[in-house]
Amino acid sequence: MTIADLFPRLALVAYSAYFKSTDGHMHIWDFNIRRNNLHLIPIIAQHHGCILVDSTRKGKRIPDALSKTVPIWCCTINRAVQRIKGYHWDTDFHSLPSAVSRSEHAQIEAKMESLVDKLMNSGIDVYAVADQLKKPLRPIWFTPQSCDMIVPDFDDCSFWPVVCLSASEAVENGYQVRPGYLYVQGSGDDQEAWCLGLTPSLFWENHQFILESKGECERRVREIVKDSLEKMNSQATGSFAFIKPTTIAISDLASAQSNWQQFDVIINCSEKNLELNSDTYLHLPIPEGKRGKDSSVGIALSILVNYFDLDGQLQKENKPRVDKKVIQHQLVRIISSWEKASPSRTTLKKVNVYFMSHSNTTD
């Protein structure tokens, strides 16, 4: 029986949240404004909890992202909502004793108020979060070694559970030969290094075709991924998200053109040039995928910083004064409007350096 079967009413969140393990590392505990994962709040509110799935490497049962980063996230949000609403509810920092020492637990708890201050001053609409959260969040942990005979009932609890499920079975030496395959603990955590673009859904749709020939496995995977991308592009509906309250929209699919006619200006951040003869079309040949998505966010961020104030209003003449706080505020605006936004530190650093060195003289 799976954890999802044990808690059928909880939303299963897989591959749609990103809690960085480094935000839970010793002495650098943090609430990540750039990857705030607040798009999970409506899901949690609707289902009264959720299940987060992650994997971990040799020598560990639970990854730092689940044992520390998620608990920090829960506690920070609980305390922020308590400040706004004045609720008399649980604001303690909860951790797993087998994964977090009492000394580290105390050090993290001592830092929590500063993390709440950081969230409250970030530009994120914490009031919208507070309106949705009717119970505090509480992390609960499960591993493949957990006993499924004793199942807690969360229906009448004073909190909404954030179930942290480690999918990795801890094995000696980090790997184990099993009938028909080699199990490597935590390999799912670095799937980008070996999956060749294959997604879980694509694998299960084509697993017989992929696995029936060992010698052709890699070629077949590349073929499946290529066909999937071509099909996705040909059937694209031109979905996009507006960066509220502006009229700037952003998308991760440049080849979806069906809605382009409703925009006054198009910046195409993909390798494919559509060769539109227009003064309102700019082609920036950037590789699609992660780098393309990252760069499109950087470009949108630069436009917001240079031409819009902190209320999202266009400033045609009096350009807003730019500092790191302004850049962060506009980044939060993008992330809040488009949950896929995932700019790298390198991209953000380039944006910061550019505006800091140009003294607001750009146009």
Short mmCIF file of C-alpha atoms in Angstrom, two decimals:
data_model
loop_
_atom_site.label_atom_id
_atom_site.label_comp_id
_atom_site.label_asym_id
_atom_site.label_seq_id
_atom_site.Cartn_x
_atom_site.Cartn_y
_atom_site.Cartn_z
CA MET A 1 0.00 0.00 0.00
CA THR A 2 1.35 3.44 -0.94
CA ILE A 3 1.37 6.61 1.14
CA ALA A 4 -1.03 8.14 -1.39
CA ASP A 5 -3.41 5.24 -0.67
CA LEU A 6 -3.13 5.84 3.08
CA PHE A 7 -4.05 9.51 2.68
CA PRO A 8 -6.32 9.61 -0.40
CA ARG A 9 -7.66 13.09 0.34
CA LEU A 10 -4.25 14.75 0.44
CA ALA A 11 -2.87 16.29 -2.73
CA LEU A 12 0.19 14.44 -4.06
CA VAL A 13 2.75 17.05 -5.07
CA ALA A 14 5.45 15.64 -7.35
CA TYR A 15 7.78 17.64 -9.60
CA SER A 16 5.86 20.88 -9.03
CA ALA A 17 7.68 22.13 -5.94
CA TYR A 18 11.32 22.95 -5.38
CA PHE A 19 12.67 23.00 -1.85
CA LYS A 20 16.44 23.44 -1.97
CA SER A 21 18.40 21.10 0.27
CA THR A 22 21.05 23.81 0.76
CA ASP A 23 18.46 25.97 2.53
CA GLY A 24 18.51 23.30 5.22
CA HIS A 25 22.28 22.91 5.51
CA MET A 26 24.05 23.65 8.78
CA HIS A 27 24.35 27.38 9.58
CA ILE A 28 22.81 28.52 6.28
CA TRP A 29 19.18 27.71 7.10
CA ASP A 30 16.91 29.93 5.05
CA PHE A 31 13.46 30.70 3.68
CA ASN A 32 14.04 31.01 -0.05
CA ILE A 33 12.23 34.06 -1.46
CA ARG A 34 13.14 33.13 -5.04
CA ARG A 35 11.79 29.60 -4.64
CA ASN A 36 9.05 30.33 -2.13
CA ASN A 37 6.72 27.50 -3.24
CA LEU A 38 3.68 29.53 -2.22
CA HIS A 39 1.77 28.14 -5.19
CA LEU A 40 1.29 25.10 -2.91
CA ILE A 41 -0.83 27.06 -0.42
CA PRO A 42 -4.08 26.96 -2.48
CA ILE A 43 -3.53 23.22 -3.03
CA ILE A 44 -2.99 22.62 0.68
CA ALA A 45 -6.01 24.76 1.56
CA GLN A 46 -8.22 22.86 -0.87
CA HIS A 47 -7.17 19.38 0.28
CA HIS A 48 -6.32 20.24 3.90
CA GLY A 49 -2.77 19.03 3.42
CA CYS A 50 -0.39 17.63 0.81
CA ILE A 51 2.25 14.99 0.16
CA LEU A 52 5.73 16.11 -0.96
CA VAL A 53 7.95 13.49 -2.61
CA ASP A 54 11.75 13.55 -2.80
CA SER A 55 14.71 11.17 -2.88
CA THR A 56 18.07 11.08 -1.16
CA ARG A 57 21.53 9.65 -1.61
CA LYS A 58 23.56 6.91 0.03
CA GLY A 59 23.82 7.08 3.81
CA LYS A 60 20.59 8.98 4.44
CA ARG A 61 16.96 8.06 4.89
CA ILE A 62 15.50 11.55 4.45
CA PRO A 63 16.92 14.39 2.32
CA ASP A 64 17.73 17.74 3.93
CA ALA A 65 15.01 19.33 1.79
CA LEU A 66 12.39 17.27 3.64
CA SER A 67 13.99 17.09 7.09
CA LYS A 68 14.87 20.80 7.41
CA THR A 69 13.95 23.02 4.45
CA VAL A 70 10.25 22.08 4.46
CA PRO A 71 9.91 22.42 8.27
CA ILE A 72 11.55 25.87 8.04
CA TRP A 73 9.08 26.77 5.28
CA CYS A 74 6.10 25.60 7.34
CA CYS A 75 7.19 27.43 10.47
CA THR A 76 7.98 30.67 8.62
CA ILE A 77 4.55 30.72 6.99
CA ASN A 78 2.77 29.83 10.24
CA ARG A 79 4.45 32.68 12.09
CA ALA A 80 3.86 35.17 9.26
CA VAL A 81 0.15 34.34 9.21
CA GLN A 82 0.03 34.58 13.01
CA ARG A 83 1.44 38.11 12.81
CA ILE A 84 -1.22 39.14 10.31
CA LYS A 85 -4.27 37.37 11.72
CA GLY A 86 -3.33 37.15 15.39
CA TYR A 87 -4.26 33.47 15.47
CA HIS A 88 -3.45 31.54 18.64
CA TRP A 89 -2.03 28.52 16.89
CA ASP A 90 1.12 26.42 16.67
CA THR A 91 4.15 28.49 15.64
CA ASP A 92 6.82 26.09 16.92
CA PHE A 93 9.56 24.77 14.66
CA HIS A 94 9.02 21.01 14.23
CA SER A 95 11.81 18.68 13.15
CA LEU A 96 12.50 14.95 13.09
CA PRO A 97 14.75 13.97 16.04
CA SER A 98 16.39 11.14 14.10
CA ALA A 99 17.46 13.57 11.35
CA VAL A 100 18.03 16.86 13.22
CA SER A 101 19.98 17.07 16.47
CA ARG A 102 18.50 19.00 19.38
CA SER A 103 21.35 21.50 19.11
CA GLU A 104 20.67 22.18 15.44
CA HIS A 105 16.94 22.31 16.13
CA ALA A 106 17.49 25.03 18.74
CA GLN A 107 19.73 27.04 16.40
CA ILE A 108 17.15 26.91 13.61
CA GLU A 109 14.35 27.92 15.97
CA ALA A 110 16.42 30.89 17.15
CA LYS A 111 16.65 32.09 13.54
CA MET A 112 12.97 31.76 12.71
CA GLU A 113 11.88 35.31 13.57
CA SER A 114 14.48 36.79 11.22
CA LEU A 115 13.19 34.53 8.44
CA VAL A 116 9.65 35.73 9.10
CA ASP A 117 10.88 39.33 8.87
CA LYS A 118 12.53 38.46 5.55
CA LEU A 119 9.28 37.05 4.18
CA MET A 120 7.18 39.97 5.41
CA ASN A 121 9.55 42.51 3.80
CA SER A 122 10.04 40.63 0.53
CA GLY A 123 7.16 42.06 -1.46
CA ILE A 124 5.32 38.73 -1.47
CA ASP A 125 1.58 39.07 -0.85
CA VAL A 126 1.61 37.33 2.52
CA TYR A 127 -1.89 38.66 3.24
CA ALA A 128 -3.25 36.50 0.39
CA VAL A 129 -1.55 33.49 1.98
CA ALA A 130 -3.03 34.38 5.37
CA ASP A 131 -6.55 34.52 3.92
CA GLN A 132 -6.22 30.95 2.63
CA LEU A 133 -4.54 29.28 5.59
CA LYS A 134 -7.11 28.27 8.21
CA LYS A 135 -4.83 25.90 10.13
CA PRO A 136 -1.06 25.91 10.70
CA LEU A 137 1.15 23.67 8.59
CA ARG A 138 2.86 20.71 10.24
CA PRO A 139 5.51 18.49 8.61
CA ILE A 140 5.05 14.71 8.96
CA TRP A 141 7.70 12.26 7.70
CA PHE A 142 7.49 8.88 5.97
CA THR A 143 10.14 6.63 4.40
CA PRO A 144 9.97 3.17 2.77
CA GLN A 145 10.87 1.80 6.21
CA SER A 146 7.86 3.42 7.90
CA CYS A 147 5.24 1.11 9.31
CA ASP A 148 1.97 1.43 7.39
CA MET A 149 0.03 -0.50 10.02
CA ILE A 150 -0.30 2.56 12.25
CA VAL A 151 -1.84 5.31 10.15
CA PRO A 152 -2.57 8.68 11.76
CA ASP A 153 -5.94 10.30 11.12
CA PHE A 154 -5.52 13.98 10.32
CA ASP A 155 -9.21 14.82 9.86
CA ASP A 156 -9.69 16.27 13.34
CA CYS A 157 -6.18 17.62 13.85
CA SER A 158 -5.48 21.24 14.70
CA PHE A 159 -3.08 21.47 11.74
CA TRP A 160 -2.87 20.68 8.04
CA PRO A 161 -0.24 17.97 7.41
CA VAL A 162 2.59 18.47 4.95
CA VAL A 163 3.60 14.84 4.49
CA CYS A 164 7.30 14.61 3.60
CA LEU A 165 7.79 11.32 1.76
CA SER A 166 11.30 10.08 1.05
CA ALA A 167 11.05 7.69 -1.89
CA SER A 168 14.57 6.31 -1.37
CA GLU A 169 15.02 2.99 0.37
CA ALA A 170 18.23 3.14 2.38
CA VAL A 171 20.56 0.28 1.40
CA GLU A 172 24.10 -0.59 2.43
CA ASN A 173 26.80 0.82 0.12
CA GLY A 174 24.17 2.92 -1.66
CA TYR A 175 23.29 0.30 -4.27
CA GLN A 176 21.79 -3.17 -4.45
CA VAL A 177 21.58 -5.77 -7.20
CA ARG A 178 17.97 -6.81 -7.68
CA PRO A 179 16.27 -9.15 -10.16
CA GLY A 180 16.56 -7.47 -13.54
CA TYR A 181 18.07 -4.17 -12.45
CA LEU A 182 20.55 -2.35 -10.21
CA TYR A 183 18.99 -0.15 -7.52
CA VAL A 184 21.06 2.99 -6.85
CA GLN A 185 19.82 4.98 -3.88
CA GLY A 186 19.07 8.59 -4.72
CA SER A 187 19.59 8.33 -8.47
CA GLY A 188 16.17 9.87 -8.96
CA ASP A 189 17.48 13.05 -7.34
CA ASP A 190 19.82 13.70 -10.28
CA GLN A 191 17.68 12.44 -13.14
CA GLU A 192 18.72 15.36 -15.35
CA ALA A 193 22.18 13.79 -15.55
CA TRP A 194 20.99 10.57 -17.17
CA CYS A 195 17.33 10.74 -18.27
CA LEU A 196 18.03 12.44 -21.66
CA GLY A 197 14.89 14.55 -21.29
CA LEU A 198 12.63 11.61 -20.45
CA THR A 199 9.82 12.44 -18.03
CA PRO A 200 8.05 9.95 -15.71
CA SER A 201 4.86 10.10 -17.79
CA LEU A 202 6.77 9.54 -21.04
CA PHE A 203 8.60 6.58 -19.49
CA TRP A 204 5.45 4.78 -18.38
CA GLU A 205 3.74 5.44 -21.70
CA ASN A 206 6.68 3.86 -23.54
CA HIS A 207 8.42 1.62 -21.00
CA GLN A 208 7.94 -1.63 -22.93
CA PHE A 209 9.37 -0.10 -26.11
CA ILE A 210 12.30 1.40 -24.17
CA LEU A 211 13.25 -1.68 -22.18
CA GLU A 212 12.76 -4.47 -24.72
CA SER A 213 16.14 -3.76 -26.35
CA LYS A 214 19.12 -2.90 -24.13
CA GLY A 215 21.31 -1.95 -27.07
CA GLU A 216 18.73 0.45 -28.49
CA CYS A 217 17.63 1.95 -25.16
CA GLU A 218 19.37 5.33 -25.47
CA ARG A 219 18.43 5.82 -29.13
CA ARG A 220 14.80 4.99 -28.41
CA VAL A 221 14.65 7.42 -25.48
CA ARG A 222 16.03 10.23 -27.64
CA GLU A 223 13.49 9.38 -30.33
CA ILE A 224 10.60 9.43 -27.85
CA VAL A 225 11.67 12.74 -26.34
CA LYS A 226 12.09 14.33 -29.78
CA ASP A 227 8.67 13.12 -30.96
CA SER A 228 7.07 14.35 -27.75
CA LEU A 229 8.54 17.85 -28.14
CA GLU A 230 7.42 18.05 -31.77
CA LYS A 231 3.92 16.92 -30.83
CA MET A 232 3.74 19.39 -27.96
CA ASN A 233 4.80 22.25 -30.21
CA SER A 234 2.36 21.32 -32.98
CA GLN A 235 -0.54 21.14 -30.51
CA ALA A 236 0.46 24.18 -28.47
CA THR A 237 -2.30 26.56 -27.48
CA GLY A 238 -0.09 29.52 -26.75
CA SER A 239 -0.55 29.47 -22.98
CA PHE A 240 1.06 32.27 -21.03
CA ALA A 241 0.81 34.11 -17.74
CA PHE A 242 0.47 37.84 -17.18
CA ILE A 243 2.81 39.38 -14.63
CA LYS A 244 0.17 41.11 -12.53
CA PRO A 245 -0.81 43.94 -12.57
CA THR A 246 1.17 44.72 -15.74
CA THR A 247 0.33 43.83 -19.34
CA ILE A 248 3.59 41.88 -19.71
CA ALA A 249 3.10 38.16 -20.32
CA ILE A 250 5.62 35.33 -20.17
CA SER A 251 5.57 31.79 -21.55
CA ASP A 252 7.98 28.86 -21.78
CA LEU A 253 6.83 27.77 -25.23
CA ALA A 254 8.09 30.13 -27.91
CA SER A 255 6.69 28.13 -30.81
CA ALA A 256 3.11 28.54 -29.56
CA GLN A 257 2.02 31.49 -31.64
CA SER A 258 -1.76 31.22 -31.68
CA ASN A 259 -2.23 34.09 -29.23
CA TRP A 260 0.60 36.35 -30.35
CA GLN A 261 -1.70 38.66 -32.28
CA GLN A 262 -3.13 40.09 -29.06
CA PHE A 263 0.24 41.52 -28.01
CA ASP A 264 1.80 44.78 -29.19
CA VAL A 265 5.41 43.59 -28.85
CA ILE A 266 6.92 40.09 -29.00
CA ILE A 267 10.36 39.10 -27.67
CA ASN A 268 11.10 35.60 -28.94
CA CYS A 269 13.66 33.92 -26.64
CA SER A 270 14.14 30.71 -28.62
CA GLU A 271 16.50 29.35 -31.23
CA LYS A 272 13.83 29.35 -33.93
CA ASN A 273 13.37 32.68 -35.70
CA LEU A 274 9.93 33.22 -37.18
CA GLU A 275 11.27 35.97 -39.44
CA LEU A 276 8.42 38.36 -38.80
CA ASN A 277 8.93 41.63 -40.64
CA SER A 278 7.86 43.92 -37.88
CA ASP A 279 9.35 46.67 -35.76
CA THR A 280 7.55 45.14 -32.79
CA TYR A 281 9.25 41.74 -33.00
CA LEU A 282 12.66 40.95 -31.47
CA HIS A 283 14.38 37.59 -31.83
CA LEU A 284 16.92 36.58 -29.17
CA PRO A 285 18.40 33.20 -30.23
CA ILE A 286 18.58 31.49 -26.84
CA PRO A 287 18.47 27.67 -26.45
CA GLU A 288 15.08 26.40 -25.34
CA GLY A 289 14.61 24.33 -22.22
CA LYS A 290 16.04 25.38 -18.87
CA ARG A 291 18.41 28.02 -20.28
CA GLY A 292 15.72 29.54 -22.46
CA LYS A 293 13.21 29.65 -19.63
CA ASP A 294 15.83 31.14 -17.34
CA SER A 295 16.76 33.86 -19.82
CA SER A 296 13.16 34.80 -20.57
CA VAL A 297 12.64 35.45 -16.86
CA GLY A 298 15.80 37.56 -16.77
CA ILE A 299 14.58 39.66 -19.70
CA ALA A 300 11.13 40.14 -18.18
CA LEU A 301 12.77 41.09 -14.87
CA SER A 302 14.96 43.69 -16.60
CA ILE A 303 11.92 45.26 -18.27
CA LEU A 304 10.04 45.47 -14.98
CA VAL A 305 13.00 46.95 -13.13
CA ASN A 306 13.74 49.56 -15.78
CA TYR A 307 10.24 50.66 -16.71
CA PHE A 308 7.85 49.85 -13.85
CA ASP A 309 7.53 51.05 -10.27
CA LEU A 310 6.94 48.83 -7.24
CA ASP A 311 3.17 49.07 -7.76
CA GLY A 312 3.50 47.63 -11.25
CA GLN A 313 2.74 50.93 -12.98
CA LEU A 314 4.56 51.96 -16.15
CA GLN A 315 6.93 54.90 -15.66
CA LYS A 316 7.51 56.58 -19.03
CA GLU A 317 9.54 59.53 -17.78
CA ASN A 318 10.59 59.29 -14.14
CA LYS A 319 12.44 56.00 -14.05
CA PRO A 320 12.33 54.30 -10.64
CA ARG A 321 15.49 54.27 -8.56
CA VAL A 322 17.05 50.82 -8.79
CA ASP A 323 18.66 48.89 -5.96
CA LYS A 324 18.75 45.23 -4.95
CA LYS A 325 15.48 45.54 -3.04
CA VAL A 326 13.70 46.84 -6.15
CA ILE A 327 15.09 43.96 -8.23
CA GLN A 328 13.98 41.42 -5.62
CA HIS A 329 10.51 42.99 -5.42
CA GLN A 330 10.04 42.73 -9.19
CA LEU A 331 11.38 39.16 -9.17
CA VAL A 332 8.79 38.24 -6.56
CA ARG A 333 6.14 39.77 -8.83
CA ILE A 334 7.17 37.40 -11.63
CA ILE A 335 7.38 34.32 -9.41
CA SER A 336 3.97 35.07 -7.86
CA SER A 337 2.38 35.34 -11.31
CA TRP A 338 4.17 32.44 -13.00
CA GLU A 339 5.14 29.50 -10.81
CA LYS A 340 7.37 28.03 -13.54
CA ALA A 341 9.77 30.95 -13.20
CA SER A 342 13.14 29.55 -12.16
CA PRO A 343 15.96 32.03 -12.81
CA SER A 344 19.46 30.90 -11.93
CA ARG A 345 21.76 32.76 -9.57
CA THR A 346 23.94 33.61 -12.57
CA THR A 347 21.07 35.30 -14.39
CA LEU A 348 20.02 37.26 -11.31
CA LYS A 349 23.61 38.31 -10.67
CA LYS A 350 23.89 39.63 -14.23
CA VAL A 351 20.69 41.66 -13.80
CA ASN A 352 21.97 43.08 -10.51
CA VAL A 353 25.38 43.95 -11.93
CA TYR A 354 23.88 45.60 -15.00
CA PHE A 355 21.53 47.92 -13.11
CA MET A 356 23.95 48.64 -10.28
CA SER A 357 26.65 49.68 -12.77
CA HIS A 358 24.45 51.81 -15.02
CA SER A 359 23.16 54.16 -12.32
CA ASN A 360 19.62 54.12 -13.71
CA THR A 361 20.65 55.72 -17.00
CA THR A 362 19.40 52.89 -19.19
CA ASP A 363 16.42 53.31 -21.46
#
